[in-house]
Amino acid sequence: MPKIKYIDEKGTERDVEVPAGWSVMEGAVKNLIPGIDADCGGACACATCHVYVDSAWLEKLPPKQDMEETMLDFAQDVESNSRLSCQITVTTELDGMVVRTPKTQH
Amino acid sequence: MLQRIVIIGAGQAAAQAVATLRAEGYAGAIAMVGDEPYAPYQRPPLSKAYLMGTLERARLFLKPDSFYRESDCELILGVAVRAIDRKARSVLLSDGRTLPYSMLLLATGTRVRRIKCPGAVLAGIHYLRSIEDVDGLNAVFQKGKRLAVVGGGYIGLEVAAVAVKHGLDVTVFEAMDRVMARAVSKPVSDFFEQAHRAAGVKLLLNTGVDAFEGAGQLKSVKAGANHFPADIALVGIGVVPNVELAKEAGLACEDGIVVDQNCATADPAIFAAGDCTWHVGREGIPLRLESVQNAIDQAKHAAYAMAGKPKTYSEVPWFWSDQYDLKLQIAGLARADDQIVVRGDPTSRKFAAFHLRDGAVAAVEAVNAPSEYLVGRKLIAAGSHVAPEHLADLSVPMKSFA
């Protein structure tokens, strides 16, 4: 099962196994990773699952769809490596990916 | 002295309340009682990805089991609450147990409204509220079957969208003159009506269902003088709040359990959150909301109050629906006499309907238009005035209004 490393704003690292096919958001929520609210449960409707993807992994991800791009536009503290974690599907190619969670989702 | 919060209900609000209670430092015991055999799960995907078969059951659950262990929350599942004894501060459970509480959170939610007409108990008639409902529907959801959808609201239309994709022959019966009439304005209703027709759904407006016909098994749906052959019916005509426990315990109820802006009832030990509450909205008008947003935000506010740190609930309501490739996002509460400003061309499958009230943005209904939705939400929260001609002008970017 692919492993994803979640690093919170204080620098605490958590490595968890996330089944391929699940989203990075689900991997966080199902493993009690703090810093991801995901109020809408992954419908790309709330922009509360914002993460920063480690630059080494960014290019391995499929590009953002319009909906994600725009929802992110209005999230807090957006950077060039910002993504909505509900829109990133975990695959075996993403084994080892590192994402950082922001200070706040609201 | 006993310190135990009992949560009646095990849905979105219940799960959120546990998280917020612990985050706010509540250190007493927590017990959650739910009559379904499952820990809290998401209901929105039931009529979408779960019915579609693209989301397996394990992914529906809001929290992992470890969350309840780590939160020291006792899950009492598959057990109903029979009564609340406010004097003794205890609840009577269907398994005969009595559970004392120091504080009680009513997160009882809603149940589907049953249709009352001849033949309503025939086999083949389905409702959609729970995992079991969808599993039952999935078992008969086969290509070529004729599906009668009764009610052109969110649930009915979401199911219709999934059903045509599965190759079912779908007819929607809507008693009103447009779809989703309770939820959206006419331009948005008209757009979704066309989208469903284009996808192959037969849509009958101003058409109430008078009877289900068949001997044991559904064979047809009677509407007016017509009989429409049907193998399956899905009834989505709304929900009713579960207020009976509260009412029997002497708590005030309207179309929901009456709470104030801290989600408190008149009993200082009892709070309520989510679909089941009758609360004062941010516009000062009492109402009941059926939404994930309200469940989450009211649960947070109930938890703040129960942890001794009350805050006033005045969040802008938001909703969403997914049908085909269309994402409908709504913020605010529309009223019939609002001025409606349409931004974008519905035929482009990307547009929004803004509702202006006394010049201020009161609500927005956005189809595949997240900027309009997100900026709209901010404008509503701030009570901002925007010139209708600017709002309608696509050359004026949404960001310039924020």
XYZ file of C-alpha atoms in Angstrom:
508
model
C 0.000 0.000 0.000
C 1.431 3.451 -0.860
C 2.777 5.464 2.041
C 2.109 9.184 2.319
C 4.023 11.471 4.668
C 1.937 14.239 6.206
C 3.829 17.042 7.932
C 1.845 19.488 10.037
C 2.598 23.177 10.540
C 4.673 22.402 13.618
C 6.839 20.007 11.637
C 5.479 16.784 13.085
C 5.721 13.998 10.519
C 3.234 11.173 10.180
C 3.692 8.320 7.713
C 0.529 6.459 6.902
C -0.498 3.807 4.406
C -3.270 4.925 2.092
C -4.990 2.457 -0.234
C -4.490 3.189 -3.944
C -7.643 4.789 -5.291
C -8.322 6.768 -2.129
C -7.654 10.479 -2.029
C -4.857 12.119 -0.059
C -7.635 13.820 1.954
C -9.183 10.477 2.858
C -5.792 9.134 3.854
C -5.486 12.024 6.293
C -8.995 11.874 7.703
C -8.980 8.100 8.140
C -5.675 8.323 9.979
C -6.565 11.261 12.222
C -4.019 13.557 10.594
C -4.679 17.015 12.037
C -4.979 20.099 9.851
C -7.385 18.800 7.207
C -11.064 19.518 7.784
C -12.617 18.242 4.542
C -16.064 19.450 5.550
C -17.722 18.337 2.318
C -16.167 14.881 2.384
C -14.330 15.170 -0.902
C -16.854 16.762 -3.238
C -14.533 19.680 -4.063
C -17.168 21.950 -2.539
C -15.558 23.484 0.526
C -11.792 24.049 0.025
C -10.983 22.875 3.565
C -8.523 20.122 2.604
C -5.760 22.377 1.274
C -2.222 20.918 1.381
C 1.244 21.849 0.119
C 2.750 19.122 -2.026
C 6.505 18.602 -1.748
C 8.107 19.943 -4.906
C 9.685 16.585 -5.786
C 6.205 15.108 -6.117
C 4.336 17.984 -7.649
C 5.084 17.082 -11.253
C 3.994 13.486 -10.732
C 0.459 14.675 -10.057
C -2.156 15.108 -12.744
C -2.827 18.809 -13.345
C -5.555 20.634 -11.465
C -9.031 20.690 -12.958
C -10.797 24.051 -13.255
C -12.913 23.426 -10.184
C -9.918 22.698 -7.956
C -7.931 25.581 -9.421
C -10.664 28.067 -8.634
C -11.551 26.680 -5.216
C -7.865 26.957 -4.302
C -7.773 30.514 -5.538
C -9.845 31.438 -2.527
C -8.156 29.278 0.109
C -5.868 30.804 2.762
C -2.091 31.126 2.250
C -2.029 29.543 -1.200
C 1.389 28.749 -2.702
C 2.452 27.439 -6.099
C 2.485 23.903 -4.652
C -0.974 24.147 -3.127
C -3.508 21.447 -3.953
C -6.828 20.284 -2.623
C -6.056 16.889 -1.159
C -9.506 15.522 -2.010
C -8.592 15.861 -5.680
C -5.341 13.877 -5.485
C -5.894 10.163 -5.973
C -3.250 7.980 -4.360
C -1.479 5.582 -6.730
C 1.520 3.287 -6.340
C 3.594 5.935 -8.187
C 2.915 8.309 -5.314
C 4.380 5.936 -2.707
C 6.478 8.116 -0.416
C 4.835 11.426 -1.344
C 5.225 14.243 1.147
C 2.501 16.808 1.816
C 2.366 19.597 4.366
C -0.816 20.785 6.026
C -1.465 24.516 6.450
C -1.990 26.482 9.642
C -5.702 26.872 8.992
C -8.329 25.732 6.522
C -10.723 28.607 7.156
C -20.655 14.303 40.100
C -21.289 12.473 36.871
C -19.707 14.101 33.843
C -21.129 12.433 30.762
C -22.371 13.935 27.550
C -24.803 11.649 25.794
C -25.255 12.287 22.079
C -28.465 10.937 20.607
C -27.848 10.260 16.945
C -24.764 9.087 15.086
C -24.564 11.236 11.980
C -22.486 14.145 10.749
C -23.352 16.408 13.689
C -22.651 13.706 16.265
C -19.167 12.994 14.887
C -18.329 16.688 14.698
C -19.531 17.281 18.256
C -17.145 14.631 19.609
C -14.204 16.179 17.771
C -15.012 19.711 18.903
C -15.796 18.744 22.509
C -12.360 17.174 22.836
C -10.650 20.003 20.960
C -12.261 22.462 23.385
C -10.971 20.536 26.353
C -14.091 18.791 27.597
C -12.695 16.003 29.796
C -15.791 14.087 30.885
C -17.247 10.946 29.373
C -18.997 10.908 25.987
C -21.448 8.303 24.758
C -23.028 8.319 21.300
C -26.228 6.367 20.717
C -27.284 5.598 17.149
C -30.088 3.382 15.918
C -28.247 2.416 12.744
C -25.598 -0.286 13.173
C -22.873 2.057 11.837
C -20.535 4.662 13.235
C -21.172 8.121 11.727
C -20.950 8.112 7.938
C -21.406 10.603 5.127
C -24.842 10.713 3.616
C -24.198 13.002 0.617
C -22.313 10.342 -1.409
C -25.137 7.828 -0.921
C -27.160 9.247 -3.807
C -24.022 9.930 -5.856
C -20.747 7.983 -5.821
C -21.923 5.196 -3.503
C -24.970 4.494 -5.663
C -22.777 4.801 -8.750
C -20.545 2.098 -7.304
C -17.392 4.242 -7.469
C -17.060 4.643 -3.702
C -16.919 1.575 -1.528
C -18.625 1.440 1.857
C -15.433 1.782 3.913
C -14.893 5.225 2.409
C -18.237 6.536 3.640
C -17.244 6.636 7.294
C -16.500 10.087 8.652
C -13.877 8.958 11.159
C -11.827 5.810 11.695
C -12.702 3.602 14.669
C -9.534 4.820 16.357
C -11.037 8.307 16.534
C -13.726 7.164 18.951
C -11.217 5.190 21.015
C -8.793 8.107 21.208
C -11.644 10.510 21.939
C -12.859 8.187 24.687
C -16.300 8.153 23.099
C -18.429 5.102 23.769
C -20.325 4.075 20.633
C -23.681 2.488 21.347
C -24.873 1.475 17.888
C -27.927 -0.361 16.648
C -29.708 0.918 19.744
C -32.492 3.496 19.797
C -33.337 5.929 22.555
C -36.848 5.341 23.860
C -37.227 8.304 26.165
C -35.479 11.198 27.842
C -36.028 11.644 31.571
C -35.088 15.278 32.124
C -35.696 15.169 35.859
C -33.426 12.189 36.426
C -31.104 13.330 33.615
C -31.035 9.974 31.916
C -32.073 8.362 28.647
C -33.806 5.034 28.321
C -32.356 2.814 25.596
C -34.142 0.222 23.476
C -31.955 -2.515 24.983
C -33.414 -1.708 28.387
C -30.437 0.183 29.726
C -30.664 3.568 31.381
C -27.879 5.993 30.564
C -27.411 8.955 32.915
C -26.140 12.234 31.474
C -24.879 15.535 32.741
C -25.516 17.094 29.331
C -27.429 15.815 26.327
C -26.970 16.589 22.651
C -29.879 15.834 20.357
C -28.491 15.093 16.903
C -31.448 13.016 15.851
C -31.547 14.130 12.229
C -34.431 13.427 9.941
C -36.215 10.492 8.395
C -37.685 10.231 4.920
C -41.188 11.430 4.327
C -43.251 8.391 3.292
C -45.622 8.795 0.409
C -49.254 8.226 1.267
C -51.139 6.811 -1.675
C -52.613 3.481 -2.731
C -49.944 0.861 -3.329
C -47.296 2.691 -1.309
C -46.140 -0.540 0.342
C -45.604 -2.559 -2.851
C -42.266 -4.282 -3.313
C -40.028 -2.250 -5.577
C -40.682 1.089 -3.890
C -37.510 2.551 -2.420
C -36.416 5.501 -0.329
C -32.908 6.848 0.093
C -31.492 7.942 3.410
C -29.199 5.196 4.719
C -26.514 2.772 3.578
C -29.116 -0.002 3.724
C -31.484 1.956 1.503
C -28.824 2.274 -1.184
C -27.731 -1.342 -0.893
C -31.372 -2.320 -1.418
C -31.649 -0.037 -4.425
C -28.341 -1.212 -5.872
C -29.556 -4.803 -5.841
C -32.255 -3.927 -8.389
C -30.456 -1.123 -10.224
C -29.971 -2.896 -13.546
C -29.694 -1.786 -17.116
C -33.010 -1.658 -18.920
C -35.113 -1.493 -15.765
C -37.776 1.175 -15.686
C -37.265 3.530 -12.769
C -39.945 5.945 -11.605
C -38.477 8.760 -9.544
C -41.108 10.426 -7.425
C -40.006 13.963 -6.585
C -37.655 16.152 -8.621
C -35.615 17.438 -5.703
C -31.943 16.871 -4.899
C -32.292 13.178 -4.082
C -34.588 12.365 -6.991
C -32.446 14.148 -9.551
C -29.152 12.815 -8.227
C -30.545 9.291 -8.426
C -31.956 9.985 -11.895
C -28.507 11.119 -13.065
C -26.834 7.956 -11.759
C -29.631 5.762 -13.122
C -29.440 6.963 -16.722
C -25.687 6.453 -16.611
C -26.416 2.862 -15.545
C -28.721 2.447 -18.524
C -32.016 2.496 -16.676
C -35.103 3.963 -18.279
C -35.876 6.888 -15.996
C -39.034 8.936 -15.532
C -39.170 11.722 -12.940
C -42.552 12.785 -11.557
C -42.541 16.279 -10.074
C -45.693 17.769 -8.605
C -44.506 21.370 -8.944
C -44.020 23.295 -12.180
C -40.221 23.059 -11.986
C -37.520 20.821 -10.491
C -35.766 21.576 -7.178
C -38.337 24.342 -6.649
C -37.703 24.417 -2.911
C -33.936 24.755 -3.320
C -33.135 26.923 -6.338
C -34.450 29.779 -8.463
C -36.205 29.328 -11.782
C -33.211 29.850 -14.103
C -31.343 27.081 -12.282
C -34.395 24.797 -12.231
C -34.866 25.320 -15.951
C -31.212 24.569 -16.606
C -31.277 21.298 -14.673
C -34.547 20.313 -16.295
C -32.908 20.668 -19.716
C -29.765 18.844 -18.583
C -31.789 15.861 -17.430
C -33.895 15.792 -20.572
C -30.750 15.961 -22.702
C -29.314 13.012 -20.765
C -32.378 10.951 -21.588
C -34.463 11.362 -18.445
C -38.188 11.710 -18.997
C -39.355 14.536 -16.796
C -42.994 15.152 -16.012
C -43.732 18.449 -14.298
C -47.022 19.352 -12.596
C -47.447 15.622 -12.231
C -48.114 14.146 -8.823
C -48.199 10.393 -8.349
C -51.669 9.159 -7.370
C -51.003 5.468 -6.886
C -48.562 2.617 -7.298
C -50.076 -0.371 -9.057
C -49.249 -4.046 -9.020
C -49.989 -7.235 -7.140
C -47.319 -7.400 -4.475
C -44.662 -6.102 -6.873
C -44.740 -2.655 -8.468
C -45.891 -2.772 -12.082
C -46.869 0.794 -12.849
C -47.253 4.293 -11.514
C -50.572 6.086 -11.873
C -50.466 9.834 -12.432
C -53.759 11.435 -13.400
C -55.392 9.257 -16.023
C -52.082 7.748 -17.125
C -50.363 4.542 -16.086
C -46.583 4.464 -16.465
C -44.983 1.000 -16.418
C -42.267 0.823 -13.749
C -40.090 -1.889 -12.207
C -38.645 0.285 -9.455
C -39.721 3.513 -7.797
C -37.521 5.845 -5.821
C -39.471 8.234 -3.637
C -37.660 11.446 -2.736
C -40.278 13.819 -1.384
C -38.387 15.291 1.507
C -37.670 14.437 5.104
C -39.233 15.081 8.491
C -37.201 15.982 11.562
C -36.955 13.483 14.397
C -38.438 15.616 17.147
C -40.542 13.044 18.989
C -38.087 12.347 21.825
C -37.688 16.060 22.480
C -41.405 16.700 22.257
C -42.274 13.877 24.629
C -39.694 15.253 27.051
C -41.539 18.568 27.008
C -39.027 20.536 24.939
C -40.389 23.142 22.530
C -40.608 21.953 18.936
C -41.733 23.572 15.721
C -40.642 21.965 12.455
C -37.601 20.916 14.454
C -36.304 21.105 18.014
C -36.221 24.744 19.074
C -32.707 25.986 19.901
C -31.107 29.388 20.356
C -27.993 30.715 18.639
C -25.804 28.636 20.958
C -27.721 25.493 19.957
C -29.191 25.343 23.458
C -32.764 24.291 24.241
C -34.702 25.780 27.150
C -33.284 22.995 29.361
C -29.750 24.123 30.309
C -28.522 20.529 30.117
C -29.891 19.846 26.615
C -28.547 21.022 23.263
C -29.442 20.127 19.693
C -27.632 20.306 16.363
C -28.084 19.519 12.693
C -31.058 18.693 10.487
C -33.345 18.245 13.515
C -33.138 21.808 14.840
C -35.449 24.755 14.475
C -33.073 27.653 14.904
C -32.809 31.354 14.327
C -30.912 31.926 11.122
C -28.483 34.771 10.586
C -31.287 36.821 9.085
C -33.244 36.493 12.320
C -35.874 34.223 10.854
C -36.403 30.816 12.463
C -35.863 27.897 10.119
C -34.681 24.341 9.737
C -31.757 23.481 7.469
C -30.907 20.137 5.946
C -27.236 20.291 5.148
C -23.745 19.113 5.966
C -22.721 22.704 6.679
C -25.439 23.195 9.264
C -24.724 19.836 10.881
C -21.012 20.632 11.189
C -21.372 24.240 12.299
C -24.214 23.671 14.752
C -22.415 20.680 16.232
C -19.352 22.885 16.739
C -21.464 25.568 18.392
C -23.294 23.092 20.607
C -19.907 21.708 21.638
C -18.535 25.199 22.354
C -21.510 25.850 24.633
C -21.264 22.454 26.319
C -17.565 23.055 26.947
C -18.503 26.337 28.592
C -17.338 28.566 25.728
C -20.501 29.573 23.866
C -20.246 31.412 20.533
C -23.084 32.744 18.416
C -23.969 30.652 15.374
C -24.398 32.876 12.334
C -22.706 30.962 9.512
C -23.747 31.488 5.905
C -25.538 28.289 4.860
C -24.025 26.371 1.957
C -25.122 23.358 -0.030
C -24.029 21.360 -3.035
C -25.299 18.767 -5.451
C -23.570 16.719 -8.137
C -25.548 15.658 -11.183
C -23.690 14.371 -14.277
C -20.731 16.699 -14.786
C -22.616 19.530 -13.123
C -21.624 20.780 -9.709
C -24.275 22.958 -8.139
C -22.983 25.053 -5.247
C -25.318 27.242 -3.242
C -24.627 29.775 -0.527
C -27.156 31.823 1.426
C -30.906 31.465 1.545
C -32.972 32.768 -1.341
C -36.410 34.298 -1.037
C -39.136 34.418 -3.631
C -39.038 38.207 -3.970
C -35.258 38.507 -4.453
C -33.944 40.208 -7.556
C -32.220 37.509 -9.613
C -29.125 38.357 -11.619
C -27.781 35.663 -13.931
C -24.064 35.732 -14.657
C -22.840 33.614 -17.546
C -24.696 31.682 -20.200
C -26.493 28.554 -18.983
C -25.934 26.894 -22.373
C -22.187 26.999 -21.618
C -22.956 24.769 -18.588
C -21.211 27.314 -16.372
C -23.226 30.138 -14.848
C -24.589 31.510 -11.603
C -27.791 33.060 -10.336
C -27.271 35.747 -7.711
C -30.068 36.829 -5.423
C -30.056 40.477 -4.435
C -32.158 41.762 -1.573
C -32.297 45.522 -1.011
C -29.171 45.701 -3.159
C -27.165 43.252 -1.042
C -26.125 39.775 -2.164
C -28.342 37.345 -0.238
C -27.732 34.056 -2.041
C -25.905 32.531 -4.982
C -26.584 29.386 -6.951
C -23.557 28.453 -9.039
C -23.304 25.733 -11.669
C -19.705 24.714 -12.438
C -18.836 28.242 -11.338
C -16.733 28.043 -8.177
C -15.542 31.674 -8.296
C -19.098 32.905 -8.332
C -19.897 30.570 -5.457
C -16.893 31.409 -3.294
C -16.955 35.148 -3.870
C -20.730 35.062 -3.464
C -20.323 33.390 -0.088
C -17.994 36.171 1.042
C -20.317 38.879 -0.253
C -23.247 37.303 1.580
C -21.287 37.061 4.821
C -20.274 40.704 4.544
C -23.715 41.878 3.428
C -22.060 43.569 0.448
C -23.911 45.596 -2.126
C -22.974 44.933 -5.741
C -24.329 46.647 -8.821
C -26.452 44.115 -10.743
C -25.025 45.243 -14.099
C -21.483 44.551 -12.892
C -22.456 41.179 -11.486
C -24.025 40.190 -14.794
C -20.958 41.306 -16.760
C -18.509 38.433 -17.305
C -15.788 40.923 -18.241
C -15.800 42.101 -14.608
C -13.892 39.336 -12.779
C -15.497 37.882 -9.648
C -12.332 38.581 -7.695
C -12.881 42.310 -8.141
C -16.004 42.056 -5.987
C -14.310 40.258 -3.104
